[in-house]
mmCIF file of N, CA, C and O in Angstrom:
data_model
loop_
_atom_site.group_PDB
_atom_site.id
_atom_site.type_symbol
_atom_site.label_atom_id
_atom_site.label_comp_id
_atom_site.label_asym_id
_atom_site.label_seq_id
_atom_site.Cartn_x
_atom_site.Cartn_y
_atom_site.Cartn_z
ATOM 1 N N MET S 23 11.781 10.439 2.160
ATOM 2 C CA MET S 23 12.327 8.818 1.357
ATOM 3 C C MET S 23 11.934 7.869 1.508
ATOM 4 O O MET S 23 10.686 8.084 2.072
ATOM 5 N N LEU S 24 12.356 7.467 0.475
ATOM 6 C CA LEU S 24 11.570 6.096 0.123
ATOM 7 C C LEU S 24 9.853 6.529 -0.168
ATOM 8 O O LEU S 24 8.752 6.030 -0.442
ATOM 9 N N ASN S 25 9.492 7.133 -1.064
ATOM 10 C CA ASN S 25 8.541 8.619 -1.436
ATOM 11 C C ASN S 25 7.818 7.286 -2.088
ATOM 12 O O ASN S 25 6.334 7.037 -2.519
ATOM 13 N N LYS S 26 8.586 6.447 -3.768
ATOM 14 C CA LYS S 26 8.156 5.892 -4.226
ATOM 15 C C LYS S 26 7.297 4.690 -3.931
ATOM 16 O O LYS S 26 5.882 3.767 -3.965
ATOM 17 N N THR S 27 8.630 4.223 -2.598
ATOM 18 C CA THR S 27 7.659 2.789 -2.436
ATOM 19 C C THR S 27 6.573 3.296 -1.250
ATOM 20 O O THR S 27 5.079 2.455 -0.835
ATOM 21 N N LYS S 28 6.889 4.520 -0.153
ATOM 22 C CA LYS S 28 5.105 4.468 0.068
ATOM 23 C C LYS S 28 4.093 4.759 -0.602
ATOM 24 O O LYS S 28 2.507 4.441 -0.370
ATOM 25 N N HIS S 29 4.323 5.151 -1.857
ATOM 26 C CA HIS S 29 3.016 5.517 -2.885
ATOM 27 C C HIS S 29 2.655 4.376 -3.498
ATOM 28 O O HIS S 29 1.679 3.748 -2.978
ATOM 29 N N PHE S 30 3.151 3.262 -3.539
ATOM 30 C CA PHE S 30 3.273 1.760 -3.766
ATOM 31 C C PHE S 30 2.079 1.173 -2.680
ATOM 32 O O PHE S 30 1.248 0.738 -3.245
ATOM 33 N N LEU S 31 2.684 1.272 -1.171
ATOM 34 C CA LEU S 31 2.227 0.926 -0.202
ATOM 35 C C LEU S 31 0.878 1.771 -0.048
ATOM 36 O O LEU S 31 0.063 0.686 -0.394
ATOM 37 N N ARG S 32 0.358 3.047 0.053
ATOM 38 C CA ARG S 32 -0.591 3.382 -0.609
ATOM 39 C C ARG S 32 -1.787 2.776 -1.500
ATOM 40 O O ARG S 32 -2.881 2.575 -0.810
ATOM 41 N N ALA S 33 -1.235 2.618 -2.664
ATOM 42 C CA ALA S 33 -1.405 2.324 -4.162
ATOM 43 C C ALA S 33 -2.592 1.035 -3.788
ATOM 44 O O ALA S 33 -3.400 0.871 -3.689
ATOM 45 N N HIS S 34 -1.847 -0.035 -2.630
ATOM 46 C CA HIS S 34 -1.863 -1.029 -2.576
ATOM 47 C C HIS S 34 -2.920 -1.368 -1.066
ATOM 48 O O HIS S 34 -3.498 -2.957 -0.036
ATOM 49 N N GLY S 35 -3.600 -0.839 -0.515
ATOM 50 C CA GLY S 35 -4.160 -0.232 0.698
ATOM 51 C C GLY S 35 -3.107 -1.500 1.492
ATOM 52 O O GLY S 35 -3.770 -1.455 2.831
ATOM 53 N N VAL S 36 -1.965 -1.625 2.072
ATOM 54 C CA VAL S 36 -1.321 -0.909 2.670
ATOM 55 C C VAL S 36 -0.662 0.152 3.611
ATOM 56 O O VAL S 36 -0.896 0.660 3.962
ATOM 57 N N ASP S 37 -1.030 -0.347 4.633
ATOM 58 C CA ASP S 37 -0.794 0.388 6.116
ATOM 59 C C ASP S 37 0.433 0.621 6.233
ATOM 60 O O ASP S 37 1.434 -0.205 6.413
ATOM 61 N N TYR S 38 1.259 1.489 7.146
ATOM 62 C CA TYR S 38 2.547 1.976 7.641
ATOM 63 C C TYR S 38 2.483 2.836 8.442
ATOM 64 O O TYR S 38 1.801 3.735 8.546
ATOM 65 N N GLU S 39 3.765 2.951 9.275
ATOM 66 C CA GLU S 39 4.554 3.598 10.080
ATOM 67 C C GLU S 39 5.793 3.911 9.847
ATOM 68 O O GLU S 39 6.395 2.723 10.049
ATOM 69 N N LYS S 40 5.630 5.918 10.202
ATOM 70 C CA LYS S 40 7.699 5.735 9.939
ATOM 71 C C LYS S 40 8.665 6.240 11.108
ATOM 72 O O LYS S 40 7.568 6.952 11.928
ATOM 73 N N GLU S 41 9.215 6.014 11.369
ATOM 74 C CA GLU S 41 10.183 6.803 12.720
ATOM 75 C C GLU S 41 11.755 6.668 12.422
ATOM 76 O O GLU S 41 12.388 5.473 11.341
ATOM 77 N N HIS S 42 12.657 7.542 12.833
ATOM 78 C CA HIS S 42 13.381 7.603 12.182
ATOM 79 C C HIS S 42 13.992 6.702 14.046
ATOM 80 O O HIS S 42 13.837 7.599 15.222
ATOM 81 N N VAL S 43 15.705 6.410 14.294
ATOM 82 C CA VAL S 43 15.891 6.017 14.664
ATOM 83 C C VAL S 43 17.728 6.596 14.719
ATOM 84 O O VAL S 43 17.961 6.708 13.476
ATOM 85 N N ASN S 44 18.491 7.127 15.529
ATOM 86 C CA ASN S 44 19.997 7.436 15.450
ATOM 87 C C ASN S 44 20.431 6.834 16.911
ATOM 88 O O ASN S 44 20.910 7.462 17.710
ATOM 89 N N PRO S 45 21.207 5.356 16.104
ATOM 90 C CA PRO S 45 22.254 5.162 17.417
ATOM 91 C C PRO S 45 22.903 6.044 17.324
ATOM 92 O O PRO S 45 24.113 6.728 17.144
ATOM 93 N N LEU S 46 23.208 5.258 18.913
ATOM 94 C CA LEU S 46 24.315 6.312 19.421
ATOM 95 C C LEU S 46 26.284 5.669 18.348
ATOM 96 O O LEU S 46 26.953 6.149 18.525
ATOM 97 N N ILE S 47 26.560 4.082 18.870
ATOM 98 C CA ILE S 47 27.614 3.686 18.039
ATOM 99 C C ILE S 47 28.170 4.036 16.298
ATOM 100 O O ILE S 47 28.917 4.335 16.097
ATOM 101 N N VAL S 48 27.557 4.004 15.707
ATOM 102 C CA VAL S 48 27.287 4.361 14.258
ATOM 103 C C VAL S 48 27.315 5.400 13.777
ATOM 104 O O VAL S 48 26.476 5.755 14.014
ATOM 105 N N PRO S 49 28.319 5.816 12.986
ATOM 106 C CA PRO S 49 27.791 7.216 12.426
ATOM 107 C C PRO S 49 26.310 6.962 11.562
ATOM 108 O O PRO S 49 25.854 8.325 10.805
ATOM 109 N N GLU S 50 25.887 5.750 10.935
ATOM 110 C CA GLU S 50 24.773 6.160 10.357
ATOM 111 C C GLU S 50 23.210 6.130 10.590
ATOM 112 O O GLU S 50 23.290 5.693 11.935
ATOM 113 N N LYS S 51 22.434 6.707 9.978
ATOM 114 C CA LYS S 51 20.825 7.292 10.841
ATOM 115 C C LYS S 51 20.645 6.136 10.243
ATOM 116 O O LYS S 51 21.111 4.957 9.220
ATOM 117 N N VAL S 52 19.420 5.084 10.866
ATOM 118 C CA VAL S 52 18.288 4.577 10.594
ATOM 119 C C VAL S 52 17.161 5.142 10.307
ATOM 120 O O VAL S 52 16.600 5.634 11.699
ATOM 121 N N TYR S 53 16.559 4.657 9.657
ATOM 122 C CA TYR S 53 15.068 5.114 9.026
ATOM 123 C C TYR S 53 14.439 3.805 9.089
ATOM 124 O O TYR S 53 14.158 2.658 8.317
ATOM 125 N N VAL S 54 13.224 4.244 9.752
ATOM 126 C CA VAL S 54 12.670 2.616 9.706
ATOM 127 C C VAL S 54 10.703 2.453 9.074
ATOM 128 O O VAL S 54 9.838 3.303 9.745
ATOM 129 N N LEU S 55 10.421 1.877 8.308
ATOM 130 C CA LEU S 55 9.130 1.805 7.779
ATOM 131 C C LEU S 55 8.389 0.858 8.193
ATOM 132 O O LEU S 55 8.768 -0.217 7.817
ATOM 133 N N LYS S 56 7.141 0.761 9.300
ATOM 134 C CA LYS S 56 6.739 -0.491 9.837
ATOM 135 C C LYS S 56 5.059 -0.878 8.476
ATOM 136 O O LYS S 56 5.016 0.697 8.789
ATOM 137 N N PHE S 57 4.998 -1.763 8.916
ATOM 138 C CA PHE S 57 3.970 -1.762 7.223
ATOM 139 C C PHE S 57 3.051 -3.221 7.815
ATOM 140 O O PHE S 57 3.921 -4.197 8.237
ATOM 141 N N GLY S 58 1.968 -3.140 7.199
ATOM 142 C CA GLY S 58 1.186 -4.653 7.156
ATOM 143 C C GLY S 58 -0.211 -4.261 6.824
ATOM 144 O O GLY S 58 -0.633 -2.741 6.695
ATOM 145 N N ARG S 59 -0.639 -5.475 7.394
ATOM 146 C CA ARG S 59 -2.225 -5.314 7.335
ATOM 147 C C ARG S 59 -3.100 -5.120 8.439
ATOM 148 O O ARG S 59 -2.786 -5.656 9.507
ATOM 149 N N GLY S 60 -4.346 -3.666 8.494
ATOM 150 C CA GLY S 60 -4.654 -3.911 9.450
ATOM 151 C C GLY S 60 -3.930 -2.873 10.461
ATOM 152 O O GLY S 60 -3.416 -1.684 10.400
ATOM 153 N N ASN S 61 -4.224 -3.373 12.079
ATOM 154 C CA ASN S 61 -3.321 -2.583 13.081
ATOM 155 C C ASN S 61 -2.187 -3.442 12.955
ATOM 156 O O ASN S 61 -1.457 -3.189 14.134
ATOM 157 N N ARG S 62 -1.483 -4.360 12.698
ATOM 158 C CA ARG S 62 -0.781 -5.230 12.825
ATOM 159 C C ARG S 62 0.289 -5.265 11.848
ATOM 160 O O ARG S 62 0.195 -5.338 10.629
ATOM 161 N N LEU S 63 1.483 -4.264 12.347
ATOM 162 C CA LEU S 63 2.515 -3.576 11.595
ATOM 163 C C LEU S 63 3.240 -4.455 11.726
ATOM 164 O O LEU S 63 4.289 -4.016 12.813
ATOM 165 N N ASN S 64 3.636 -5.342 11.416
ATOM 166 C CA ASN S 64 4.479 -6.982 11.411
ATOM 167 C C ASN S 64 5.437 -7.119 10.785
ATOM 168 O O ASN S 64 6.624 -7.879 10.653
ATOM 169 N N ASN S 65 5.838 -6.275 9.881
ATOM 170 C CA ASN S 65 6.910 -5.865 8.540
ATOM 171 C C ASN S 65 7.510 -5.151 8.502
ATOM 172 O O ASN S 65 7.358 -3.875 8.945
ATOM 173 N N ARG S 66 8.814 -4.965 8.301
ATOM 174 C CA ARG S 66 9.544 -3.690 8.168
ATOM 175 C C ARG S 66 10.360 -3.196 7.093
ATOM 176 O O ARG S 66 10.303 -4.603 6.356
ATOM 177 N N PHE S 67 10.502 -2.434 6.724
ATOM 178 C CA PHE S 67 12.034 -1.448 6.066
ATOM 179 C C PHE S 67 12.932 -1.022 6.994
ATOM 180 O O PHE S 67 12.774 -0.140 7.572
ATOM 181 N N ILE S 68 14.456 -1.075 7.061
ATOM 182 C CA ILE S 68 14.729 -0.484 7.200
ATOM 183 C C ILE S 68 16.220 -0.328 6.922
ATOM 184 O O ILE S 68 16.723 -0.818 6.515
ATOM 185 N N VAL S 69 16.178 1.049 6.504
ATOM 186 C CA VAL S 69 16.584 1.769 6.289
ATOM 187 C C VAL S 69 18.194 2.656 6.778
ATOM 188 O O VAL S 69 17.791 3.244 7.395
ATOM 189 N N GLU S 70 19.229 2.367 5.764
ATOM 190 C CA GLU S 70 21.271 2.830 6.999
ATOM 191 C C GLU S 70 21.107 3.936 5.920
ATOM 192 O O GLU S 70 21.154 3.828 4.571
ATOM 193 N N HIS S 71 21.256 5.185 5.947
ATOM 194 C CA HIS S 71 22.032 6.404 5.219
ATOM 195 C C HIS S 71 22.464 7.405 6.460
ATOM 196 O O HIS S 71 23.161 7.100 7.615
ATOM 197 N N THR S 72 23.499 7.869 5.075
ATOM 198 C CA THR S 72 23.982 8.541 5.772
ATOM 199 C C THR S 72 23.911 10.649 4.974
ATOM 200 O O THR S 72 23.294 9.992 3.555
ATOM 201 N N TYR S 73 24.270 11.022 5.507
ATOM 202 C CA TYR S 73 24.281 12.408 4.137
ATOM 203 C C TYR S 73 25.550 12.920 3.638
ATOM 204 O O TYR S 73 26.104 12.489 3.936
ATOM 205 N N THR S 74 25.200 13.275 3.597
ATOM 206 C CA THR S 74 27.044 13.593 1.720
ATOM 207 C C THR S 74 27.116 15.050 2.185
ATOM 208 O O THR S 74 26.495 16.021 3.127
ATOM 209 N N TRP S 75 28.465 15.615 1.933
ATOM 210 C CA TRP S 75 28.864 17.012 2.453
ATOM 211 C C TRP S 75 28.162 18.029 2.126
ATOM 212 O O TRP S 75 28.090 19.075 2.526
ATOM 213 N N THR S 76 26.981 17.723 0.664
ATOM 214 C CA THR S 76 26.056 18.838 0.370
ATOM 215 C C THR S 76 24.280 18.625 1.402
ATOM 216 O O THR S 76 23.479 19.116 1.075
ATOM 217 N N GLY S 77 24.903 17.695 2.023
ATOM 218 C CA GLY S 77 23.416 17.478 2.626
ATOM 219 C C GLY S 77 22.219 16.916 1.888
ATOM 220 O O GLY S 77 21.318 16.617 2.982
ATOM 221 N N ARG S 78 23.143 15.668 1.016
ATOM 222 C CA ARG S 78 21.654 15.059 0.066
ATOM 223 C C ARG S 78 21.648 14.103 1.203
ATOM 224 O O ARG S 78 23.014 13.441 1.792
ATOM 225 N N ILE S 79 21.145 13.471 1.075
ATOM 226 C CA ILE S 79 20.758 11.304 1.373
ATOM 227 C C ILE S 79 21.223 10.533 1.142
ATOM 228 O O ILE S 79 20.540 10.643 -0.237
ATOM 229 N N LYS S 80 22.170 9.972 1.198
ATOM 230 C CA LYS S 80 23.318 8.525 0.333
ATOM 231 C C LYS S 80 22.468 7.315 1.268
ATOM 232 O O LYS S 80 22.640 6.846 2.569
ATOM 233 N N ILE S 81 21.518 6.320 0.266
ATOM 234 C CA ILE S 81 21.203 5.880 1.264
ATOM 235 C C ILE S 81 22.107 4.156 1.134
ATOM 236 O O ILE S 81 22.603 3.857 -0.157
ATOM 237 N N ASN S 82 22.628 4.248 1.970
ATOM 238 C CA ASN S 82 23.593 2.625 2.045
ATOM 239 C C ASN S 82 23.037 1.409 2.013
ATOM 240 O O ASN S 82 23.401 0.924 1.025
ATOM 241 N N ASN S 83 22.025 1.347 3.104
ATOM 242 C CA ASN S 83 21.046 -0.384 2.516
ATOM 243 C C ASN S 83 19.885 0.072 2.707
ATOM 244 O O ASN S 83 19.081 0.671 3.598
ATOM 245 N N ILE S 84 19.069 -0.777 2.246
ATOM 246 C CA ILE S 84 17.921 -1.392 3.397
ATOM 247 C C ILE S 84 17.395 -2.997 2.628
ATOM 248 O O ILE S 84 18.059 -3.549 2.268
ATOM 249 N N ILE S 85 16.874 -3.100 4.251
ATOM 250 C CA ILE S 85 16.652 -4.102 4.744
ATOM 251 C C ILE S 85 15.111 -4.034 4.501
ATOM 252 O O ILE S 85 14.741 -3.749 5.870
ATOM 253 N N LEU S 86 14.443 -5.246 3.902
ATOM 254 C CA LEU S 86 12.776 -5.832 3.806
ATOM 255 C C LEU S 86 13.338 -6.903 5.375
ATOM 256 O O LEU S 86 14.080 -8.322 4.634
ATOM 257 N N ARG S 87 12.321 -6.509 6.011
ATOM 258 C CA ARG S 87 11.976 -7.816 7.357
ATOM 259 C C ARG S 87 10.969 -8.520 7.207
ATOM 260 O O ARG S 87 9.586 -7.605 7.894
ATOM 261 N N LEU S 88 10.820 -9.265 6.430
ATOM 262 C CA LEU S 88 8.801 -9.665 7.098
ATOM 263 C C LEU S 88 8.671 -10.870 7.569
ATOM 264 O O LEU S 88 9.558 -11.241 8.641
ATOM 265 N N HIS S 89 6.956 -10.943 8.649
ATOM 266 C CA HIS S 89 6.969 -11.637 9.346
ATOM 267 C C HIS S 89 7.741 -12.723 9.806
ATOM 268 O O HIS S 89 7.312 -13.437 8.671
ATOM 269 N N GLY S 90 8.289 -13.758 10.621
ATOM 270 C CA GLY S 90 8.678 -14.419 10.445
ATOM 271 C C GLY S 90 9.746 -15.094 9.995
ATOM 272 O O GLY S 90 10.205 -16.228 9.261
ATOM 273 N N GLN S 91 10.253 -14.544 8.954
ATOM 274 C CA GLN S 91 11.089 -14.375 8.156
ATOM 275 C C GLN S 91 12.859 -14.521 8.856
ATOM 276 O O GLN S 91 13.054 -13.477 9.016
ATOM 277 N N HIS S 92 13.147 -15.530 8.545
ATOM 278 C CA HIS S 92 14.663 -16.213 9.167
ATOM 279 C C HIS S 92 16.020 -14.984 7.796
ATOM 280 O O HIS S 92 16.727 -14.810 8.576
ATOM 281 N N HIS S 93 15.608 -14.266 6.918
ATOM 282 C CA HIS S 93 16.952 -14.202 6.346
ATOM 283 C C HIS S 93 16.503 -13.055 5.500
ATOM 284 O O HIS S 93 15.466 -12.904 5.083
ATOM 285 N N PRO S 94 16.493 -11.937 5.883
ATOM 286 C CA PRO S 94 15.945 -10.541 5.346
ATOM 287 C C PRO S 94 16.524 -10.394 4.567
ATOM 288 O O PRO S 94 17.571 -10.970 4.113
ATOM 289 N N ARG S 95 15.825 -9.728 3.304
ATOM 290 C CA ARG S 95 15.841 -9.312 2.352
ATOM 291 C C ARG S 95 16.983 -8.017 1.840
ATOM 292 O O ARG S 95 16.311 -6.569 3.113
ATOM 293 N N GLU S 96 18.290 -7.983 1.466
ATOM 294 C CA GLU S 96 19.096 -6.824 1.571
ATOM 295 C C GLU S 96 19.075 -5.655 -0.142
ATOM 296 O O GLU S 96 19.074 -6.794 -0.609
ATOM 297 N N PHE S 97 18.138 -4.155 -0.022
ATOM 298 C CA PHE S 97 18.762 -3.687 -1.315
ATOM 299 C C PHE S 97 19.929 -2.518 -1.150
ATOM 300 O O PHE S 97 19.835 -2.079 -0.152
ATOM 301 N N HIS S 98 20.019 -2.608 -2.423
ATOM 302 C CA HIS S 98 20.714 -1.147 -2.484
ATOM 303 C C HIS S 98 20.704 -0.109 -2.420
ATOM 304 O O HIS S 98 21.253 1.251 -2.149
ATOM 305 N N ASN S 99 18.777 -0.214 -3.344
ATOM 306 C CA ASN S 99 18.804 1.165 -3.648
ATOM 307 C C ASN S 99 17.225 1.082 -3.380
ATOM 308 O O ASN S 99 16.717 -0.449 -3.568
ATOM 309 N N GLU S 100 16.592 2.176 -3.863
ATOM 310 C CA GLU S 100 14.977 2.168 -3.720
ATOM 311 C C GLU S 100 14.835 1.450 -4.858
ATOM 312 O O GLU S 100 13.219 0.663 -5.022
ATOM 313 N N ALA S 101 14.779 1.631 -6.468
ATOM 314 C CA ALA S 101 14.375 0.240 -7.655
ATOM 315 C C ALA S 101 14.472 -0.705 -7.449
ATOM 316 O O ALA S 101 13.568 -1.511 -7.659
ATOM 317 N N GLU S 102 14.747 -1.300 -6.521
ATOM 318 C CA GLU S 102 15.539 -3.079 -7.440
ATOM 319 C C GLU S 102 14.020 -3.151 -5.739
ATOM 320 O O GLU S 102 14.539 -3.990 -6.255
ATOM 321 N N LEU S 103 14.310 -2.314 -4.656
ATOM 322 C CA LEU S 103 13.536 -2.973 -3.327
ATOM 323 C C LEU S 103 11.508 -2.794 -4.748
ATOM 324 O O LEU S 103 10.823 -3.234 -4.348
ATOM 325 N N LEU S 104 11.741 -1.367 -5.260
ATOM 326 C CA LEU S 104 10.227 -1.027 -5.598
ATOM 327 C C LEU S 104 10.040 -2.831 -6.571
ATOM 328 O O LEU S 104 9.256 -3.844 -6.550
ATOM 329 N N ASN S 105 11.423 -3.526 -7.559
ATOM 330 C CA ASN S 105 11.339 -4.014 -8.463
ATOM 331 C C ASN S 105 10.657 -5.684 -7.587
ATOM 332 O O ASN S 105 9.627 -6.115 -8.214
ATOM 333 N N TYR S 106 11.476 -5.520 -6.651
ATOM 334 C CA TYR S 106 11.184 -6.736 -6.227
ATOM 335 C C TYR S 106 9.741 -6.592 -5.300
ATOM 336 O O TYR S 106 8.912 -7.570 -5.650
ATOM 337 N N LEU S 107 9.362 -5.294 -4.903
ATOM 338 C CA LEU S 107 7.941 -5.382 -4.579
ATOM 339 C C LEU S 107 6.432 -5.310 -5.660
ATOM 340 O O LEU S 107 5.534 -6.452 -5.588
ATOM 341 N N ARG S 108 7.312 -4.717 -7.240
ATOM 342 C CA ARG S 108 5.898 -4.806 -7.974
ATOM 343 C C ARG S 108 5.757 -6.399 -8.468
ATOM 344 O O ARG S 108 5.385 -7.321 -8.884
ATOM 345 N N ARG S 109 7.322 -7.429 -8.389
ATOM 346 C CA ARG S 109 7.272 -8.830 -8.564
ATOM 347 C C ARG S 109 6.357 -9.703 -7.920
ATOM 348 O O ARG S 109 5.731 -10.931 -8.003
ATOM 349 N N HIS S 110 6.142 -9.539 -6.476
ATOM 350 C CA HIS S 110 5.889 -9.786 -5.437
ATOM 351 C C HIS S 110 4.012 -9.214 -4.825
ATOM 352 O O HIS S 110 3.767 -9.410 -3.516
ATOM 353 N N GLU S 111 3.646 -8.695 -6.077
ATOM 354 C CA GLU S 111 2.607 -7.435 -5.230
ATOM 355 C C GLU S 111 1.321 -8.227 -4.894
ATOM 356 O O GLU S 111 0.233 -7.315 -3.739
ATOM 357 N N LYS S 112 0.721 -9.471 -5.514
ATOM 358 C CA LYS S 112 -0.469 -9.994 -4.607
ATOM 359 C C LYS S 112 -0.165 -10.797 -2.922
ATOM 360 O O LYS S 112 -0.905 -10.109 -2.820
ATOM 361 N N ALA S 113 1.141 -11.386 -2.649
ATOM 362 C CA ALA S 113 1.986 -11.092 -0.809
ATOM 363 C C ALA S 113 0.946 -9.546 -0.348
ATOM 364 O O ALA S 113 0.910 -9.969 0.698
ATOM 365 N N PHE S 114 1.393 -8.278 -0.935
ATOM 366 C CA PHE S 114 1.192 -6.812 -0.530
ATOM 367 C C PHE S 114 -0.741 -6.536 -0.458
ATOM 368 O O PHE S 114 -0.560 -5.389 -0.173
ATOM 369 N N SER S 115 -0.625 -6.782 -1.782
ATOM 370 C CA SER S 115 -1.957 -6.160 -1.825
ATOM 371 C C SER S 115 -3.497 -6.760 -0.720
ATOM 372 O O SER S 115 -3.446 -7.366 -0.481
ATOM 373 N N GLN S 116 -3.899 -5.063 -0.494
ATOM 374 C CA GLN S 116 -5.177 -5.596 0.788
ATOM 375 C C GLN S 116 -5.513 -5.594 0.357
ATOM 376 O O GLN S 116 -6.912 -6.283 0.033
ATOM 377 N N ASN S 117 -6.030 -5.678 -1.330
ATOM 378 C CA ASN S 117 -7.997 -5.337 -2.239
ATOM 379 C C ASN S 117 -7.914 -7.233 -2.641
ATOM 380 O O ASN S 117 -8.403 -7.767 -3.772
ATOM 381 N N LYS S 118 -7.395 -7.764 -2.240
ATOM 382 C CA LYS S 118 -7.488 -9.647 -2.079
ATOM 383 C C LYS S 118 -9.195 -10.336 -2.787
ATOM 384 O O LYS S 118 -9.537 -8.873 -1.356
ATOM 385 N N LYS S 119 -9.334 -10.538 -3.291
ATOM 386 C CA LYS S 119 -10.666 -11.114 -3.723
ATOM 387 C C LYS S 119 -10.941 -12.879 -3.143
ATOM 388 O O LYS S 119 -9.759 -13.363 -3.180
ATOM 389 N N LYS S 120 -11.728 -12.723 -2.092
ATOM 390 C CA LYS S 120 -11.067 -14.337 -0.632
ATOM 391 C C LYS S 120 -12.207 -15.018 -1.972
ATOM 392 O O LYS S 120 -13.555 -14.622 -2.566
ATOM 393 N N LYS S 121 -11.885 -16.343 -1.601
ATOM 394 C CA LYS S 121 -12.994 -17.440 -2.819
ATOM 395 C C LYS S 121 -14.562 -17.550 -2.211
ATOM 396 O O LYS S 121 -14.150 -17.919 -1.127
ATOM 397 N N LYS S 122 -14.965 -18.191 -2.631
ATOM 398 C CA LYS S 122 -16.393 -18.622 -2.259
ATOM 399 C C LYS S 122 -16.049 -20.125 -1.382
ATOM 400 O O LYS S 122 -15.878 -20.283 -2.536
ATOM 401 N N HIS S 123 -16.722 -20.150 -0.589
ATOM 402 C CA HIS S 123 -16.170 -22.422 -0.646
ATOM 403 C C HIS S 123 -17.664 -22.588 -0.741
ATOM 404 O O HIS S 123 -18.672 -21.599 -0.728
ATOM 405 N N VAL S 124 -18.087 -23.184 -1.717
ATOM 406 C CA VAL S 124 -19.220 -24.352 -2.277
ATOM 407 C C VAL S 124 -19.791 -25.753 -1.792
ATOM 408 O O VAL S 124 -18.678 -26.357 -1.149
#
């Protein structure tokens, strides 16, 4: 799940960790992908999904929660999420060049 997003994060040098959460009350399954720089994984994608009768995964909602953000971004599919990440590529890139102070 979110293979293209994981590929984008790896290409930009961003570390991530994944886990599945199965809440007891709601029928949806939850997949959490924490990401960040170094050992600080303080940003996360929260994917709510269900399974179709054929066994395929159907993504209902993708929520992007960045560190310190009050209003998370919501996406309906991975293509919308990747479009957002590409527009804000500089913020997620690990390979930033530091400016020298003269």
